[in-house]
Amino acid sequence: MNSRCVAATLGAALLMAGCATSSGPQYYSLAETAAPVRTAVAAGGTTPVYIELAPIAMPERFARPQMVVRKKGSPESPAVDILEDHRWSSSFDSELRDALGSSIASRLGAVDVTKTGRLRGQPATRIAVQLGQFDAAEGSRVDASFTWTVRRTDEGPATGCQLSLSEPVGSGFDALAQGAQRVTAKLADAIAASVSAIKANQVPSCAA
């Protein structure tokens, strides 16, 4: 085999190797790696606590797997980027609901019946969350605002709460995803506290 053939063969092999090792989208999760675990007593009772989380309400632009971020270098601009190569592991509304459900349950020592369903007559605290704002800027911060209602199943009116958060983040999309994780964890803290207050027949401090 002459040198030209060797060079052509080597070039083709390198091209194939490059195609084989090219990376696809990077996926991120909002789930905590080590959520705090507490007992049902923290929720104001000794009997098992059941929670049921409604689908998260949010603007349609966020209900997608791709990260939606502010234009880099222009965090105050109304322009955003929808990142095909940086995605949540599922649609953002589903990702947030799954992360919140498990985190709230772990904080309360509760049973999350969101997906499994509850038995007829089984009491459960129903939680409905609405995302109002979720602005993420790489190398800057994640600003988010939420409202939610908590009520005991079929018992009286719902109690409403609201929370605004701002979490500083470093450079890179890993740092941005970690900032979103921290926002989610703080939201879970606040919701769990409101559930505990209601179970104890108290008015949550976050009540709107």
PDB file of C-alpha atoms in Angstrom, residues 16-149:
ATOM      1  CA  MET A  16     -14.930   7.590  12.012  1.00  0.00           C
ATOM      2  CA  ALA A  17     -13.442   7.750  15.505  1.00  0.00           C
ATOM      3  CA  GLY A  18     -14.410  11.377  15.771  1.00  0.00           C
ATOM      4  CA  CYS A  19     -17.995  10.554  14.795  1.00  0.00           C
ATOM      5  CA  ALA A  20     -18.103   7.660  17.234  1.00  0.00           C
ATOM      6  CA  THR A  21     -16.932   9.782  20.172  1.00  0.00           C
ATOM      7  CA  SER A  22     -18.976  12.908  19.429  1.00  0.00           C
ATOM      8  CA  SER A  23     -21.134  13.747  22.416  1.00  0.00           C
ATOM      9  CA  GLY A  24     -24.855  14.365  22.378  1.00  0.00           C
ATOM     10  CA  PRO A  25     -26.911  16.587  24.709  1.00  0.00           C
ATOM     11  CA  GLN A  26     -25.924  16.890  28.359  1.00  0.00           C
ATOM     12  CA  TYR A  27     -28.778  16.002  30.726  1.00  0.00           C
ATOM     13  CA  TYR A  28     -29.389  17.436  34.205  1.00  0.00           C
ATOM     14  CA  SER A  29     -31.607  16.588  37.150  1.00  0.00           C
ATOM     15  CA  LEU A  30     -33.248  18.750  39.809  1.00  0.00           C
ATOM     16  CA  ALA A  31     -33.352  15.863  42.294  1.00  0.00           C
ATOM     17  CA  GLU A  32     -31.326  16.228  45.466  1.00  0.00           C
ATOM     18  CA  THR A  33     -28.464  13.812  45.896  1.00  0.00           C
ATOM     19  CA  ALA A  34     -28.987  13.590  49.677  1.00  0.00           C
ATOM     20  CA  ALA A  35     -32.319  15.032  50.807  1.00  0.00           C
ATOM     21  CA  PRO A  36     -32.849  15.365  54.570  1.00  0.00           C
ATOM     22  CA  VAL A  37     -35.010  12.641  56.068  1.00  0.00           C
ATOM     23  CA  ARG A  38     -37.368  13.393  58.935  1.00  0.00           C
ATOM     24  CA  THR A  39     -40.238  11.614  60.632  1.00  0.00           C
ATOM     25  CA  ALA A  40     -43.966  12.144  60.360  1.00  0.00           C
ATOM     26  CA  VAL A  41     -43.891  13.802  63.777  1.00  0.00           C
ATOM     27  CA  ALA A  42     -42.277  16.811  62.078  1.00  0.00           C
ATOM     28  CA  ALA A  43     -45.505  17.251  60.139  1.00  0.00           C
ATOM     29  CA  GLY A  44     -47.508  17.628  63.316  1.00  0.00           C
ATOM     30  CA  GLY A  45     -48.715  14.068  63.936  1.00  0.00           C
ATOM     31  CA  THR A  46     -47.767  10.494  64.728  1.00  0.00           C
ATOM     32  CA  THR A  47     -49.919   8.870  62.037  1.00  0.00           C
ATOM     33  CA  PRO A  48     -48.562   8.446  58.503  1.00  0.00           C
ATOM     34  CA  VAL A  49     -48.659  11.601  56.402  1.00  0.00           C
ATOM     35  CA  TYR A  50     -49.728  11.382  52.764  1.00  0.00           C
ATOM     36  CA  ILE A  51     -49.084  14.121  50.236  1.00  0.00           C
ATOM     37  CA  GLU A  52     -50.408  14.569  46.721  1.00  0.00           C
ATOM     38  CA  LEU A  53     -48.723  17.045  44.384  1.00  0.00           C
ATOM     39  CA  ALA A  54     -50.707  18.422  41.449  1.00  0.00           C
ATOM     40  CA  PRO A  55     -48.995  18.980  38.064  1.00  0.00           C
ATOM     41  CA  ILE A  56     -46.813  22.095  38.239  1.00  0.00           C
ATOM     42  CA  ALA A  57     -48.401  25.087  36.518  1.00  0.00           C
ATOM     43  CA  MET A  58     -45.911  27.179  34.578  1.00  0.00           C
ATOM     44  CA  PRO A  59     -45.590  29.352  31.461  1.00  0.00           C
ATOM     45  CA  GLU A  60     -45.470  27.251  28.315  1.00  0.00           C
ATOM     46  CA  ARG A  61     -41.999  28.476  27.372  1.00  0.00           C
ATOM     47  CA  PHE A  62     -40.530  26.593  30.355  1.00  0.00           C
ATOM     48  CA  ALA A  63     -42.463  23.336  29.877  1.00  0.00           C
ATOM     49  CA  ARG A  64     -39.804  21.726  27.694  1.00  0.00           C
ATOM     50  CA  PRO A  65     -36.697  19.575  28.304  1.00  0.00           C
ATOM     51  CA  GLN A  66     -34.269  22.188  26.957  1.00  0.00           C
ATOM     52  CA  MET A  67     -32.749  24.696  29.362  1.00  0.00           C
ATOM     53  CA  VAL A  68     -34.100  28.210  28.823  1.00  0.00           C
ATOM     54  CA  VAL A  69     -31.497  30.815  29.780  1.00  0.00           C
ATOM     55  CA  ARG A  70     -30.883  34.517  29.404  1.00  0.00           C
ATOM     56  CA  LYS A  71     -28.524  35.572  26.638  1.00  0.00           C
ATOM     57  CA  LYS A  72     -24.978  35.291  27.949  1.00  0.00           C
ATOM     58  CA  GLY A  73     -23.588  38.678  28.877  1.00  0.00           C
ATOM     59  CA  SER A  74     -27.060  40.242  28.822  1.00  0.00           C
ATOM     60  CA  PRO A  75     -28.863  38.971  31.947  1.00  0.00           C
ATOM     61  CA  GLU A  76     -31.214  41.956  31.924  1.00  0.00           C
ATOM     62  CA  SER A  77     -32.178  41.486  28.266  1.00  0.00           C
ATOM     63  CA  PRO A  78     -35.587  39.988  27.395  1.00  0.00           C
ATOM     64  CA  ALA A  79     -33.830  37.701  24.879  1.00  0.00           C
ATOM     65  CA  VAL A  80     -33.403  34.038  25.825  1.00  0.00           C
ATOM     66  CA  ASP A  81     -31.642  30.989  24.418  1.00  0.00           C
ATOM     67  CA  ILE A  82     -33.287  27.550  24.222  1.00  0.00           C
ATOM     68  CA  LEU A  83     -30.358  25.161  24.607  1.00  0.00           C
ATOM     69  CA  GLU A  84     -30.593  21.970  22.577  1.00  0.00           C
ATOM     70  CA  ASP A  85     -27.338  20.607  24.020  1.00  0.00           C
ATOM     71  CA  HIS A  86     -28.214  21.230  27.689  1.00  0.00           C
ATOM     72  CA  ARG A  87     -31.436  19.592  28.824  1.00  0.00           C
ATOM     73  CA  TRP A  88     -33.308  18.453  31.899  1.00  0.00           C
ATOM     74  CA  SER A  89     -33.772  14.697  32.121  1.00  0.00           C
ATOM     75  CA  SER A  90     -37.464  15.216  31.346  1.00  0.00           C
ATOM     76  CA  SER A  91     -39.711  18.143  30.522  1.00  0.00           C
ATOM     77  CA  PHE A  92     -38.994  20.878  33.087  1.00  0.00           C
ATOM     78  CA  ASP A  93     -42.500  20.766  34.579  1.00  0.00           C
ATOM     79  CA  SER A  94     -42.239  16.999  35.119  1.00  0.00           C
ATOM     80  CA  GLU A  95     -38.661  17.296  36.396  1.00  0.00           C
ATOM     81  CA  LEU A  96     -39.686  19.927  38.940  1.00  0.00           C
ATOM     82  CA  ARG A  97     -42.732  17.960  40.074  1.00  0.00           C
ATOM     83  CA  ASP A  98     -40.722  14.757  40.597  1.00  0.00           C
ATOM     84  CA  ALA A  99     -37.959  16.561  42.493  1.00  0.00           C
ATOM     85  CA  LEU A 100     -40.400  18.471  44.691  1.00  0.00           C
ATOM     86  CA  GLY A 101     -42.524  15.434  45.440  1.00  0.00           C
ATOM     87  CA  SER A 102     -39.605  13.332  46.666  1.00  0.00           C
ATOM     88  CA  SER A 103     -37.968  16.229  48.531  1.00  0.00           C
ATOM     89  CA  ILE A 104     -41.133  17.301  50.355  1.00  0.00           C
ATOM     90  CA  ALA A 105     -41.915  13.701  51.285  1.00  0.00           C
ATOM     91  CA  SER A 106     -38.405  13.148  52.662  1.00  0.00           C
ATOM     92  CA  ARG A 107     -38.598  16.299  54.786  1.00  0.00           C
ATOM     93  CA  LEU A 108     -41.912  15.254  56.289  1.00  0.00           C
ATOM     94  CA  GLY A 109     -41.336  11.536  56.527  1.00  0.00           C
ATOM     95  CA  ALA A 110     -44.438  11.366  54.335  1.00  0.00           C
ATOM     96  CA  VAL A 111     -45.738   9.028  51.671  1.00  0.00           C
ATOM     97  CA  ASP A 112     -46.013  10.625  48.235  1.00  0.00           C
ATOM     98  CA  VAL A 113     -49.131   9.244  46.540  1.00  0.00           C
ATOM     99  CA  THR A 114     -48.849  11.579  43.555  1.00  0.00           C
ATOM    100  CA  LYS A 115     -48.202   8.774  41.067  1.00  0.00           C
ATOM    101  CA  THR A 116     -49.413   5.690  42.885  1.00  0.00           C
ATOM    102  CA  GLY A 117     -52.763   7.166  43.856  1.00  0.00           C
ATOM    103  CA  ARG A 118     -54.375   6.895  47.260  1.00  0.00           C
ATOM    104  CA  LEU A 119     -56.913   4.499  48.652  1.00  0.00           C
ATOM    105  CA  ARG A 120     -60.523   5.579  48.896  1.00  0.00           C
ATOM    106  CA  GLY A 121     -61.049   7.520  52.097  1.00  0.00           C
ATOM    107  CA  GLN A 122     -57.308   7.875  52.697  1.00  0.00           C
ATOM    108  CA  PRO A 123     -56.563  11.433  53.890  1.00  0.00           C
ATOM    109  CA  ALA A 124     -53.891  13.328  52.010  1.00  0.00           C
ATOM    110  CA  THR A 125     -52.549  16.855  51.991  1.00  0.00           C
ATOM    111  CA  ARG A 126     -52.928  18.256  48.493  1.00  0.00           C
ATOM    112  CA  ILE A 127     -50.295  20.657  47.173  1.00  0.00           C
ATOM    113  CA  ALA A 128     -50.594  22.772  44.033  1.00  0.00           C
ATOM    114  CA  VAL A 129     -47.566  24.775  42.850  1.00  0.00           C
ATOM    115  CA  GLN A 130     -47.354  27.499  40.231  1.00  0.00           C
ATOM    116  CA  LEU A 131     -44.087  28.807  38.842  1.00  0.00           C
ATOM    117  CA  GLY A 132     -44.264  32.506  38.067  1.00  0.00           C
ATOM    118  CA  GLN A 133     -40.650  33.298  37.190  1.00  0.00           C
ATOM    119  CA  PHE A 134     -37.572  31.220  36.435  1.00  0.00           C
ATOM    120  CA  ASP A 135     -34.776  33.354  35.005  1.00  0.00           C
ATOM    121  CA  ALA A 136     -31.441  31.620  34.654  1.00  0.00           C
ATOM    122  CA  ALA A 137     -28.284  33.449  33.595  1.00  0.00           C
ATOM    123  CA  GLU A 138     -25.025  31.514  33.252  1.00  0.00           C
ATOM    124  CA  GLY A 139     -22.300  32.862  35.511  1.00  0.00           C
ATOM    125  CA  SER A 140     -24.783  35.110  37.275  1.00  0.00           C
ATOM    126  CA  ARG A 141     -27.862  33.799  39.131  1.00  0.00           C
ATOM    127  CA  VAL A 142     -31.142  31.932  39.055  1.00  0.00           C
ATOM    128  CA  ASP A 143     -34.146  34.067  39.998  1.00  0.00           C
ATOM    129  CA  ALA A 144     -37.399  32.255  40.674  1.00  0.00           C
ATOM    130  CA  SER A 145     -40.804  32.939  42.169  1.00  0.00           C
ATOM    131  CA  PHE A 146     -43.473  30.459  43.180  1.00  0.00           C
ATOM    132  CA  THR A 147     -46.925  30.378  44.672  1.00  0.00           C
ATOM    133  CA  TRP A 148     -48.599  27.306  46.108  1.00  0.00           C
ATOM    134  CA  THR A 149     -51.664  26.182  47.956  1.00  0.00           C
TER     135      THR A 149
END
